[in-house]
XYZ file of C-alpha atoms in Angstrom:
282
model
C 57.854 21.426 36.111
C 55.708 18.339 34.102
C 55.724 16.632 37.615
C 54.254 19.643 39.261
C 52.080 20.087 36.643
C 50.710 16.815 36.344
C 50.206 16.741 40.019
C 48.501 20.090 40.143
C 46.165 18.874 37.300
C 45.606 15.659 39.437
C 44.734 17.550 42.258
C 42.006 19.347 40.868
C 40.461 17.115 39.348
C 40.762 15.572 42.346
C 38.917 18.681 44.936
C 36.022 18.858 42.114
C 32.713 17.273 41.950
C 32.912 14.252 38.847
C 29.179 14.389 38.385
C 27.572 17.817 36.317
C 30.682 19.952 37.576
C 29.398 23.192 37.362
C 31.638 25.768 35.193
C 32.251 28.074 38.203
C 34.287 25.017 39.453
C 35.766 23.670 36.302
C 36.956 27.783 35.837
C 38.707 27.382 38.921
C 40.328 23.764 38.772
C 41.641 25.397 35.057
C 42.859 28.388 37.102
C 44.513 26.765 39.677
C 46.425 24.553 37.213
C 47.928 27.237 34.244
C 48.599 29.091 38.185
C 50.897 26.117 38.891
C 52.423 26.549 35.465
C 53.390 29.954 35.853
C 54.384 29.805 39.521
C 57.230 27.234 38.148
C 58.287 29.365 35.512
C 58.633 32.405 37.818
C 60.648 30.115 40.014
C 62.886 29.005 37.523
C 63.464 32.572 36.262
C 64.576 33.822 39.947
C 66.834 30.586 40.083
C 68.333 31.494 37.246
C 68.762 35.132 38.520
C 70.094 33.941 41.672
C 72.584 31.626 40.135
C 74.619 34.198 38.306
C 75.318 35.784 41.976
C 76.732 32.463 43.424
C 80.398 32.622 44.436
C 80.286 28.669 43.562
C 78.976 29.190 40.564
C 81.309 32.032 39.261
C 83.950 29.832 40.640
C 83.247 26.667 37.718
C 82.441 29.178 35.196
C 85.525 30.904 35.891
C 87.632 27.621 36.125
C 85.815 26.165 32.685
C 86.767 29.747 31.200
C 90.651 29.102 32.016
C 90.557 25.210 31.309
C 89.561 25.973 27.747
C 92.243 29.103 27.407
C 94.801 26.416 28.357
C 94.238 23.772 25.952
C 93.722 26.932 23.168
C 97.249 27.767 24.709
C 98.760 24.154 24.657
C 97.102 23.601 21.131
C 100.113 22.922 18.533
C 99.028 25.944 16.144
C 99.792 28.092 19.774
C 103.044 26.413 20.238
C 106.487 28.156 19.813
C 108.429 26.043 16.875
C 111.334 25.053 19.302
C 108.323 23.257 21.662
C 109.776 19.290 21.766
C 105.701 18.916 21.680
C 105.032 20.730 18.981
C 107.356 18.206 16.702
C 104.636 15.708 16.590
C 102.090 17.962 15.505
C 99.965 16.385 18.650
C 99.715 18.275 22.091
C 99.156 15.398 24.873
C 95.372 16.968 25.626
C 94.823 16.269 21.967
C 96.307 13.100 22.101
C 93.656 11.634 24.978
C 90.986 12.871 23.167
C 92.169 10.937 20.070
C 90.433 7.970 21.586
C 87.716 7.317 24.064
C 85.846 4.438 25.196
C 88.537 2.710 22.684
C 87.479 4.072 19.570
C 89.218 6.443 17.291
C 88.109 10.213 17.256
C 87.843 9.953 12.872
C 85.440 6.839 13.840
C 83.732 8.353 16.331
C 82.800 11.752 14.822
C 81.575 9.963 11.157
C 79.835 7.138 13.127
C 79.333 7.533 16.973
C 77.816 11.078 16.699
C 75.503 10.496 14.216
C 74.170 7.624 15.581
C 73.639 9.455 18.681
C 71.468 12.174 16.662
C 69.286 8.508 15.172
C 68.594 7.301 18.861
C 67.501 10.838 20.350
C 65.235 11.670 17.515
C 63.752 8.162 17.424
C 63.489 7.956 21.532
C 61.116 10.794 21.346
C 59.726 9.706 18.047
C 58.525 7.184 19.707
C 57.172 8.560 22.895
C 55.503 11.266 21.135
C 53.475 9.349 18.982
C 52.234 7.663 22.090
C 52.044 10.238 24.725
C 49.741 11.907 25.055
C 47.531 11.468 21.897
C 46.946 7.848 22.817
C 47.576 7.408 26.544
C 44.867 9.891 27.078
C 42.386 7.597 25.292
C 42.846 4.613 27.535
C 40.045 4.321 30.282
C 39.645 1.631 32.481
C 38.268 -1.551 31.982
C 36.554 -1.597 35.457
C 35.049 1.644 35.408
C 32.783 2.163 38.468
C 31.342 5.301 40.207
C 32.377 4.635 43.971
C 35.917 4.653 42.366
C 37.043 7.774 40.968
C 40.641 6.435 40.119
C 38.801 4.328 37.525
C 36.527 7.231 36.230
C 37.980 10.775 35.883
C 40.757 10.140 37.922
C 42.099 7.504 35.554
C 43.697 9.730 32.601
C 45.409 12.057 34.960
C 46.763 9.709 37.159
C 48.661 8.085 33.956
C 49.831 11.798 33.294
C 51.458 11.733 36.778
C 53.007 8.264 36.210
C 54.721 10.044 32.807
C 56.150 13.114 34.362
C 57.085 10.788 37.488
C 59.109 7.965 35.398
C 60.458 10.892 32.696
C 62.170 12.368 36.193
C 63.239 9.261 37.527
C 64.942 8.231 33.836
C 66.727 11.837 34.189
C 68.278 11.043 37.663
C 69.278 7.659 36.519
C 71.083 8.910 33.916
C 72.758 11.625 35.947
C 74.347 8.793 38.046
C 75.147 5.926 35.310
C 76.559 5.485 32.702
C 79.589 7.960 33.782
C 81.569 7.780 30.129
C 79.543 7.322 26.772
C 77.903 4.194 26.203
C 78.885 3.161 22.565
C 76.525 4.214 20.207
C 74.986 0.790 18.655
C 73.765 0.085 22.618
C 72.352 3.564 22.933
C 70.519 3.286 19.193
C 69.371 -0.038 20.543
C 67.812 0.601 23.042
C 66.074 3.056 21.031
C 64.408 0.942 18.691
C 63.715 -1.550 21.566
C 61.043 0.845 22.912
C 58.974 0.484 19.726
C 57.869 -2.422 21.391
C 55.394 -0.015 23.890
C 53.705 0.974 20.341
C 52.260 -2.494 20.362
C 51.739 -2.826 23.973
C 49.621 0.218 24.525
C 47.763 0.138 21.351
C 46.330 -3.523 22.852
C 44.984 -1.765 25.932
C 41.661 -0.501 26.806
C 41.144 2.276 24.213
C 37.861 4.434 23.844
C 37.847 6.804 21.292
C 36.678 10.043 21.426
C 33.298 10.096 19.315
C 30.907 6.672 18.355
C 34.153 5.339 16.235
C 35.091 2.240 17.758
C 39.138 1.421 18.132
C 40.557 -1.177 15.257
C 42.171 -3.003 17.793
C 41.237 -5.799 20.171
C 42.205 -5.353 23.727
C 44.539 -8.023 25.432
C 45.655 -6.030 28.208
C 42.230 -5.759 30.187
C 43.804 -4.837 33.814
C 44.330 -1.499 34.887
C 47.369 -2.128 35.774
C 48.917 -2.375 32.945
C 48.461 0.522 31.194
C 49.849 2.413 34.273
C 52.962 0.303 33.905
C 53.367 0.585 30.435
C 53.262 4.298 30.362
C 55.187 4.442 33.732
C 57.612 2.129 31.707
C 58.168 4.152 28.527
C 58.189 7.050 30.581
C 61.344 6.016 32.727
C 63.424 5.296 29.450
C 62.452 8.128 27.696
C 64.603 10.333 30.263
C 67.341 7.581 30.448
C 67.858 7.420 26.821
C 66.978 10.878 26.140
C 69.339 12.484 28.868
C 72.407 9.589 28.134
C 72.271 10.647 24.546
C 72.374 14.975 25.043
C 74.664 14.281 28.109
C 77.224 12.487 25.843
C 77.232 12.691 22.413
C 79.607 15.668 22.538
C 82.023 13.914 24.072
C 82.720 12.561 20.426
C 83.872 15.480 18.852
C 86.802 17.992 19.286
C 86.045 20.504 22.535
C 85.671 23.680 19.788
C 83.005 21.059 18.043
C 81.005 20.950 20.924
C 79.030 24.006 21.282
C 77.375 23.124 17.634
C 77.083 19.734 18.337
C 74.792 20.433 21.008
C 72.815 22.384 18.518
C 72.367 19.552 15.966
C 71.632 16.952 18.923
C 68.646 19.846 19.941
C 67.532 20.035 16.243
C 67.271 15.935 16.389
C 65.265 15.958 19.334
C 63.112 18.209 17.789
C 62.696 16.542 14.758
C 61.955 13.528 17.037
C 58.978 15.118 18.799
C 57.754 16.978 15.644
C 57.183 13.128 13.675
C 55.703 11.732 17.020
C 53.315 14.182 17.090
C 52.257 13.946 13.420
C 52.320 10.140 13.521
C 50.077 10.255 16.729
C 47.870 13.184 15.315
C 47.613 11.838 11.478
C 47.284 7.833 12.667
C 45.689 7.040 15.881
């Protein structure tokens, strides 16, 4: 929906006239984009309909249903006494998820989890405080009126790039990793995308108003900017989607359902301080 979005918005800026655009026309191009919004969202809400009726999808959600009845079943609390499994105190499914990825479940849950929760909220930490309170400040350094992609083309065009490289990080991540990276890798990767704080501060910033921007500008192509943002975009979905996909994969199956709440709540707390660092500093 941000790539459709994004594209719409391009698009109309696009059809309209740069110079004096009369309100008649900006009315529409604002139309014709929140129309795009809400033409997604009525799709999704129909898919969603449709997918309850799906014999393949009543299928999984029937198989899921009996998968986890089986381990409640097998569970050593739902075990007669005279079970030779139950004299361990361990059923075998409980026993694989004791470890995975070669750690232990006790280490996992204190440490793997919670570092999981760091590296979400700081991946969109980060991103927010960028995107798009500063990216939509950049203009180009060649700015010229026979090219509209350096003009009023410019800012929209890096919106695209985001919503473009955000999707592309998502697929990535729904092909690799397959099992769940360990934690320190994930929470460094994290704090390796501070470094686009630096990198798009340095670019070609205007503003808005007569202030002038406090720092100098060492990136003057207009390539750059599109790469950074295209850049931070792509691992924003990669880490992003890596760390909801798998952090509850560290916990006990009955664990999971909250889990997936907390990792939610850190991603929210992750765009909430992005937004108030970008709104409050730049």
């Amino acid at each position: 929906a941000g790539l459709a979005v994004a594209g719409a918005s391009f698009v109309t800026t696009l059809a309209g006239n740069p110079v004096n655009e009369p309100l008649t026309e900006i009315l529409e191009g604002a139309f014709l984009y929140f129309l795009t919004a809400l033409v997604d969202i009525a799709i999704g809400i129909l898919g969603f309909v449709l997918l309850g009726r799906l014999r393949y999808f009543r299928y999984f959600q029937t198989k899921q249903t009996l998968e986890a009845s089986h381990m409640l079943d097998s569970s050593p609390d739902h075990r007669p006494s005279n079970d030779p499994e139950a004299s361990n105190g361990l059923s075998e499914p409980l026993l694989e998820s004791l470890s995975i990825n070669g750690y232990k479940r006790s280490e996992t849950h204190i440490c793997g989890v919670a570092v999981y929760r760091l590296a979400v909220c700081l991946n969109f930490g980060v991103t927010l405080s960028l995107f798009p309170g500063v990216t939509s400040m950049i203009h180009s350094v060649a700015e010229s009126p026979a090219n509209r992609l350096t003009t009023d083309l410019f800012v929209p065009l890096g919106y695209v790039l985001f919503n473009a490289g955000d999707l592309l990080g998502r697929l990535l991540a729904g092909c690799w990793p397959k099992v769940a990276p360990r934690p320190k890798l994930v929470l460094a990767g994290s704090i390796l995308r501070l470094i686009f704080v630096p990198l798009i501060l340095l670019c070609y910033i205007k503003p808005i108003g007569e202030k002038e921007w406090f720092l100098p500008v060492w990136f003057a192509n207009d390539a750059f900017p599109h790469l950074f943002i295209l850049l931070m975009a792509t691992t924003n979905g990669f880490l992003g989607s890596i760390c909801m996909m798998h952090a509850c994969s560290f916990v006990e199956p009955e664990d999971r359902k909250s889990e997936g709440t907390r990792m939610a709540l850190s991603l929210i707390v992750g765009c909430t301080t992005g937004c108030f660092v970008s709104l409050f500093t730049f």
